[in-house]
Amino acid sequence: MSGSSIPKDLSPKRKRMMEMILALGGMKEEQVIPPSKVNEAIDELKKELSPLVDDIVAFPDSYFTKFLSTAKKAEIVSEIKNNVVLKDAVTNIEKTIEISTTGALQDFLKSLIDTLEASESAGKEKDVFTERLQEATSKIETDPETALYLLQQNFGITTRYGQPPCHVECPAGVRTQRFVNLARDKRFDEALKLMRDTYPFAGTLGRVCNAPCESRCQRGLIDQPVSIRNLHRFLADNERASGKIHKPTPSIDKTERIAVIGAGPAGIGCAYDLARMGYPVTIFESKPKNGGLLRWGIPEYRLPRDVLDEEISYVQQHGVEILNNQRIMKPSELLTKGYSAVFVGTGASSSRKLRIEGEDANGVFHALEFLDDINMGKTVKLGKRVAVIGGGNAAIDSARVSLRIGASEVSIVYRRSREEMPAIETEIEDAEHEGVNLKILSSPVKILETGGKVTGLRCVKMELGEPDASGRRRPIPIPDSEFDIEVDSIVVAIGQGIDADDYFADLEYTEWGLIQTDKQSLQTSVQGVFAGGDAVSGPATVVKAVGAGKKAAISIDRYIREGIVSQEIASPRIITATIDTEKAQATEERRAAMPMLEAEGRATTFDEVELGFDAKVAKIEASRCINCSISNMDVTVYGGRIDPEATKPMMKKFLQDEVERGAILALVREKGPLTSKNLTDLTGISQDKVFLHLVQMKRNEELVIVGEEHGYVLYDVLRTPTEVEVAIQTVSNTVLQLAQAKREIETLLADLKAEDIGKLAGALETFSRSRDKLTKVSIHDSIIAETILSKVEEKIQAAVLLAIRTRAKLPSTRPKVTVEDLTNIDVPSVLEEYKSQMGYAPLLGFGTIEWTHSRCLGCKSCELECPEDAIKLTPVLRIPEIFAFSDDALAELPVNRSLFYRTVQSLATTKPTDNILLKKESPGFGSVEVDLWLCVACRTCVRRCPGPADGALVLDLKWSLPEVVRQITSQT
Amino acid sequence: MSDNKSAVLLCTCGKQLGLSYNLLESELKKNSLTASVTVEDLVCQEEGLAKIGELLTENNGHLVIAACTSQKIQPRIDQYLKKKKIDSSQIQYVNIREHSAWVHSDVDEASKKSLDMIRGTLARSATSVPLVLETKEITNHVSVIGGGIAGIESALSLSNLGYDVNLMEVSDQLGGHVRHLPIIAPSGKPGKEILSGRLEALEKDAKITILTKTRVKFVTGEMGDFTIHYVTGDCDDELTLKTSAVVMATGFKEFEPIGMEEYRYGKNPDVVTQFQLSKMLTEGALTRPSDNGQVKEVVMVQCVGSRSEDYKKDCSKLCCTFAIDNSLEILKQIPDAKVRIVYMDIRVPFENEMVYKESREVGVDYIRGRISMVWEQDGKTRVKIYDSLMDEYLEVTSDLLVLSAAILPPDGTFELSETLGYALEDNGHIKELYGKLRRNETRRRGVVAVGAVTRPQFVSESVTDAQAGALILHNELQGGKIQTIMRGAVLNVDDCVGCSLCAQQCPRGVPLMIEQTDSEEVDEDQKILFKAAIDTLNCHACGVCQSLCPSGATQLNFLSNDQMWSEIQATLEGAGPDYPITLCFYCEECAVSTIDIVGTQKMEYPASTRFIPVPCAGRVSIIDILKAFESGAGSVMIAACETDRCHVGGTGNEIAQVQVDVARDILNAIGWKGERVDMFRMFSAEPERFTTAISEMARRAKELGPTPVHTGTAGKWMEVGK
């Protein structure tokens, strides 16, 4: 014990700390635990470990063998596209092989290297990809639009430049985004004017259009598309409501007269454009009223007639003359009667026949004639039970009309599924709300009749097969599934065509019975006669008919001015804007619901069902537009108009940037991580620009930095590692760690010394951690070598535990210190020393702390003052103990504290048996808990505790190490 | 006349309240705490006010006024009585209009509720004590700590406002950093010029005492009576100085980048900080520190230690401008010098933008990027710069490498905070009371912080700050008279057990824990004993300390525990199994205005509700809640301000929440239904929120049925156990 006496001039606190260090081990250790005992402990550890160790160190090899064979079988290496993953794996495995060579690993390494080399050399070859990309990039300066178009088509590059998809999709070419923007800024008149630049039918199409624009609306990718059609309608309604209806002045300044046959959407659309170009136009209409199918085919509750009339009259105000009850037999004759050109827009206005038995029976109607009659005001003798055959808008209209004229039971029979019904979805829903039954996947096979009168409909059940040419799944009859429906009337609404009686003798027709025209110019077989709309395309939508009329107007103008019709009008390359929905700043509003008449009762009237938006709803709805195309934002976000001239140069720069960034993105996506230098070489774009783009794209989170190569930063797109990549990454990391740990264990066990036990425990823990990681590795959804991993689990844990326990038992593993060392030594540095050798926080002072609940005020003073953060006021109310406080203990407490406990007791009806776990720390309440691993027995808490008498805490110093260790281990 | 009796004044609000005044009058007269009952039609009018005066004098200030909301009527009454010089501090108010008559159409029910609440208030009134607004004569003396531009400006402003000022500076000269700045943007004047006028003024000013080479060790006392302990000159003896207020103007400290090895600062003499360069530029011709050679090439590095995860996280705001100022001065002195500034972002606010432009025009080279290496080669300092815009590495020689080091709070800011009581930001700067409206004020009354000690500030900003700080103090001290707050917490030191709960939880950090030591040599085993001390100047009278105090040592002088408990008991006298009552404690901040709005809008809710006002929800302790149940409440609710909107400083309602949560858990554990107590938060004008809440609590009281107190099973657990 010489030299171990403690100098007397030390401060009491330091003195006590030194006593603790000495007691802990230090110089006394040899006396406390003789070397023989130490050796005994080590021998015992060795003995206990030996049955475990072999299995433990052998497990990586058996695991990897299994992994490699699985990997080989599944050919996972070839699945890896990410070279960075490959390179990392190669490095790790190379290092592993340096430590311990395994044949299987060598093979694996080789396959990795081969894949890596193959993918790298593949990149050097000229391929289609590079050629296509170069084609695009070579046009950056001269024709950036085409370049961007090519990128969009070939590489799926998205851009906010270009036309908004809603506009691209509109057959009539409405400047959708612009008018929506204007509506958002409450410039309703301007918006309507913009729409009238395209067509006169804001109110009409605002009601009946099938709105292809909405199907492509980018907002729809986020939640629901902007209600573009209803905004059309609002603009028209708004003008009507204001009473200030725009009165156009005709601007007929040309002499060439033009004839239009048919006052339907195609004819009027054509006439409107021609009149505005300055041509005098005459429309010949065979019926007494105008509008064609708009009038005869669409019921009034969907399209009030005054709206239609007003919009047609608006066209007339442009100088268009409409002659009713004029049936033209030969369009070409008009050319001889002073008309310079003729447009035929006669539509396809007769219903297609079912061609099944019984179709001629009394009580079978055909939709168009049926609707026509009703719209003309004729009485239709319809039975109470009606079946409507078909799934288009005409079928829905027929069904809803049937309800309105007295039918009580209406079914729609349709042979495909509901999803495939071509009718407008909301119309189908409305019909259902009004009480129409849907009998889907049913095809009529026979109309049942008695005495020439319909009595029922025989149908067969259908199932859906492969998709057909229209993209819809073809219905196939289910054998022996016929069933009958009892009905009084049947409305056939399976489509329209041109009646044989209506063919023009001088025009050529296709085999489908439609007028033959040139696709581009819409000229018929007769020079100077053009045709469009349903008569050419077959039954289609109103907006398509309008679009065809507009297209014909352009051809006619060109024909008159230039005398020729170019057979080839190059179709423009249209870049369609798209938006990254993740980054779109969409406001939260939901799509505005269309206010409706109450379903109850409306089915019996022809009042308009949809009531239209008001200005407030329209503005909100319009503001839902996320302006996916920046080239089309005529209005700034502040509502100011943008001068297109001012934006032009800006746009050009933007466009070029888009092309360059698109090319960079396409390259990185295809080739994996690239540097600015690689990209310069591959694209020919100057390096500084590439750099700027990269920085910008990094900021936009389109690219991420993944590493460095020859001093250049490597950029890559964010790739989610595949299962296989994760597997390779994890396994190649753990293989190295395990090899190192294995070597360490083997070396240590060869000659185990007391001071190495910490290291041994560490190496064993590496095994434990790696094993856990490997249990998460899977290839093609199945965990590899699960049995191997689970078998070894217990053994590893047992080994780790053994090492740790022995480490705790042997103070000789702690650093030896002398009093001389201690006198001047910094206490924290000693602690550090302990930590590095022991692998855990040091035991400096030690003892047990007793907490007297009845004296604790929950004030947290002990926790606040503890220099080691060893003591905590935990949010646990040991309420059963509170009931056990003696009267003496309560009397000791400060007045309010004891009042609190007494009140609780006086209110209680039951004596609680469980502690209360409080949700959070609550000042004044809780239980004190001490972490003896951290406690250095400095007594600060005991001295600080303000509780009554001596306070709530008692520290019992323990000088006998084993006893403390026992106490601590039993606690954890 | 017994001293615990109070007069009751009932107002009929112009005979329009649906209450049975006869019943109130006769019932109240039976109460042993009632001295007299008076019914007035309009208490708020001259006649009514005169009656109040009369009743107060007759009853030693004990008066209960049952009328409309005290929010409306109290200011009027206070004003009237102040004129008449009658003490109004003991008047207790009951709101029988908005809280009763206007919200319950059933006259009997409303009368019953009013009666209960008046009875409760009588109990509170019985032990009320007069509160006195104390004014204190103080000396017109302010101490300014820090003799930089902010300190100088404060001192001059304070002197102009009529105060004697002690200006204390730790170095041997006034002027701080500004003295060494060669040019100050945007004026373009050298720092010395900016200081010279002010220094002259200081010298002429007889009211300002300048103490240089003076270091403040600590400060004791409170506003009007601070004692500054300091050392001055070369003498180590501690001196003291009495002062009424303190201006903290200790400026900032430039970060010393010693730990940043990559810059070779401290190892290569030609590597200096920006401020060292400023000093060199003001002290004469610029030469290379290593060999006094010519300076031709200068490289400046921005953001050294700023905007860095390892050092200071945010921008230091000043260094860009300092670097530009210095580079302009270098080019003035050495026109053919080459100055390169390596930056991350140049941030020059205000008109300082002009110097930035100027510097570009005169040819300062701005390189966006970082320095990647500094080394010495052939006796020269070589610097490798990565230009991130060009993606190039540049290698240059530099005669002087200047590091624009971060701006940090000055040394000693933390140490002084312990005795001066101001709070600190995470970054170590002094925290201002409220960034928008209470700038320059600190948590402690009488201590203001001006200039760069609150955040990096330019000269012009520091000057404005300094003037603002002086005005704030003038507002507090003017006329040499300061006022203590009339309502507040009072501490009975003998009862204090030193648990420090009050100090830990006070939203304003008012209570300080003072260690009770008798001798220097403390025995290691002796208890560390603390006692609280409450600085009444800073107290906002929320009562959080009271609700947490285990020994009842701190109590609000207008709402003691006894007052509260007797009020609870008296209010709930009529409660029973047949008449489940919901007791609502409401804070006199947001909750009271919302409840008053409910009244003005005459929104009905169950009449089985009783109200007790508290200054802040944090005043309600768990004992108060349990006492309410003990007295027969069917359910208890607390109406408080919204989360994060506590008006007393942020945490009062959170403390209340803790009390409610714990009460709930305990009730559940002891065989009660925890739902009987709940807390509701609301903004100051959310009537629906309140009516929904109180209806819910009334519903719970009804549906959960009689409490164990009603059924007589409370406290019978021991029998159950046996």
PDB file of C-alpha atoms in Angstrom, chain A residues 312-379:
ATOM      1  CA  ILE A 312     -76.773  31.085 -83.321  1.00  0.00           C
ATOM      2  CA  SER A 313     -78.189  34.557 -83.638  1.00  0.00           C
ATOM      3  CA  TYR A 314     -74.813  35.900 -82.506  1.00  0.00           C
ATOM      4  CA  VAL A 315     -73.317  34.164 -85.556  1.00  0.00           C
ATOM      5  CA  GLN A 316     -75.990  35.663 -87.726  1.00  0.00           C
ATOM      6  CA  GLN A 317     -75.123  39.087 -86.436  1.00  0.00           C
ATOM      7  CA  HIS A 318     -71.736  38.610 -88.040  1.00  0.00           C
ATOM      8  CA  GLY A 319     -73.527  38.692 -91.399  1.00  0.00           C
ATOM      9  CA  VAL A 320     -74.205  35.009 -91.825  1.00  0.00           C
ATOM     10  CA  GLU A 321     -77.455  34.289 -93.615  1.00  0.00           C
ATOM     11  CA  ILE A 322     -79.382  31.132 -92.713  1.00  0.00           C
ATOM     12  CA  LEU A 323     -82.031  29.814 -95.062  1.00  0.00           C
ATOM     13  CA  ASN A 324     -84.324  27.261 -93.431  1.00  0.00           C
ATOM     14  CA  ASN A 325     -86.309  24.465 -95.045  1.00  0.00           C
ATOM     15  CA  GLN A 326     -83.804  24.399 -97.873  1.00  0.00           C
ATOM     16  CA  ARG A 327     -82.764  20.928 -98.816  1.00  0.00           C
ATOM     17  CA  ILE A 328     -79.747  20.809-101.112  1.00  0.00           C
ATOM     18  CA  MET A 329     -79.428  17.700-103.183  1.00  0.00           C
ATOM     19  CA  LYS A 330     -76.161  18.363-104.990  1.00  0.00           C
ATOM     20  CA  PRO A 331     -73.617  20.582-103.280  1.00  0.00           C
ATOM     21  CA  SER A 332     -71.628  21.034-106.472  1.00  0.00           C
ATOM     22  CA  GLU A 333     -74.563  22.754-108.074  1.00  0.00           C
ATOM     23  CA  LEU A 334     -74.160  25.618-105.647  1.00  0.00           C
ATOM     24  CA  LEU A 335     -70.796  26.337-107.250  1.00  0.00           C
ATOM     25  CA  THR A 336     -72.622  27.247-110.365  1.00  0.00           C
ATOM     26  CA  LYS A 337     -75.111  29.437-108.533  1.00  0.00           C
ATOM     27  CA  GLY A 338     -72.661  32.132-107.555  1.00  0.00           C
ATOM     28  CA  TYR A 339     -70.984  30.459-104.593  1.00  0.00           C
ATOM     29  CA  SER A 340     -67.231  30.224-104.728  1.00  0.00           C
ATOM     30  CA  ALA A 341     -67.019  27.307-102.302  1.00  0.00           C
ATOM     31  CA  VAL A 342     -69.298  24.962-100.427  1.00  0.00           C
ATOM     32  CA  PHE A 343     -68.991  23.401 -97.008  1.00  0.00           C
ATOM     33  CA  VAL A 344     -71.029  20.311 -96.272  1.00  0.00           C
ATOM     34  CA  GLY A 345     -71.780  19.838 -92.597  1.00  0.00           C
ATOM     35  CA  THR A 346     -74.879  17.708 -92.701  1.00  0.00           C
ATOM     36  CA  GLY A 347     -73.914  15.409 -89.873  1.00  0.00           C
ATOM     37  CA  ALA A 348     -74.945  11.848 -89.216  1.00  0.00           C
ATOM     38  CA  SER A 349     -78.417  12.225 -87.999  1.00  0.00           C
ATOM     39  CA  SER A 350     -80.135   8.898 -88.270  1.00  0.00           C
ATOM     40  CA  SER A 351     -80.043   6.219 -85.652  1.00  0.00           C
ATOM     41  CA  ARG A 352     -78.253   2.997 -86.212  1.00  0.00           C
ATOM     42  CA  LYS A 353     -80.404  -0.107 -86.151  1.00  0.00           C
ATOM     43  CA  LEU A 354     -80.013  -3.004 -83.764  1.00  0.00           C
ATOM     44  CA  ARG A 355     -80.592  -5.567 -86.496  1.00  0.00           C
ATOM     45  CA  ILE A 356     -82.268  -8.076 -84.232  1.00  0.00           C
ATOM     46  CA  GLU A 357     -85.601  -9.817 -84.365  1.00  0.00           C
ATOM     47  CA  GLY A 358     -88.572  -7.694 -83.428  1.00  0.00           C
ATOM     48  CA  GLU A 359     -87.020  -4.321 -84.099  1.00  0.00           C
ATOM     49  CA  ASP A 360     -90.029  -3.285 -86.161  1.00  0.00           C
ATOM     50  CA  ALA A 361     -92.507  -3.958 -83.368  1.00  0.00           C
ATOM     51  CA  ASN A 362     -94.726  -1.257 -82.048  1.00  0.00           C
ATOM     52  CA  GLY A 363     -93.044   0.347 -79.078  1.00  0.00           C
ATOM     53  CA  VAL A 364     -89.488   0.333 -80.409  1.00  0.00           C
ATOM     54  CA  PHE A 365     -88.043   3.791 -80.831  1.00  0.00           C
ATOM     55  CA  HIS A 366     -84.712   4.935 -82.143  1.00  0.00           C
ATOM     56  CA  ALA A 367     -82.985   7.474 -80.035  1.00  0.00           C
ATOM     57  CA  LEU A 368     -82.479  10.322 -82.438  1.00  0.00           C
ATOM     58  CA  GLU A 369     -85.966  10.198 -83.830  1.00  0.00           C
ATOM     59  CA  PHE A 370     -87.281   9.760 -80.330  1.00  0.00           C
ATOM     60  CA  LEU A 371     -85.403  12.761 -78.980  1.00  0.00           C
ATOM     61  CA  ASP A 372     -86.091  14.710 -82.138  1.00  0.00           C
ATOM     62  CA  ASP A 373     -89.826  14.143 -81.783  1.00  0.00           C
ATOM     63  CA  ILE A 374     -89.838  15.166 -78.200  1.00  0.00           C
ATOM     64  CA  ASN A 375     -87.708  18.189 -78.838  1.00  0.00           C
ATOM     65  CA  MET A 376     -90.031  19.134 -81.684  1.00  0.00           C
ATOM     66  CA  GLY A 377     -92.897  18.971 -79.214  1.00  0.00           C
ATOM     67  CA  LYS A 378     -94.559  15.885 -80.631  1.00  0.00           C
ATOM     68  CA  THR A 379     -96.368  13.446 -78.378  1.00  0.00           C
TER      69      THR A 379
END
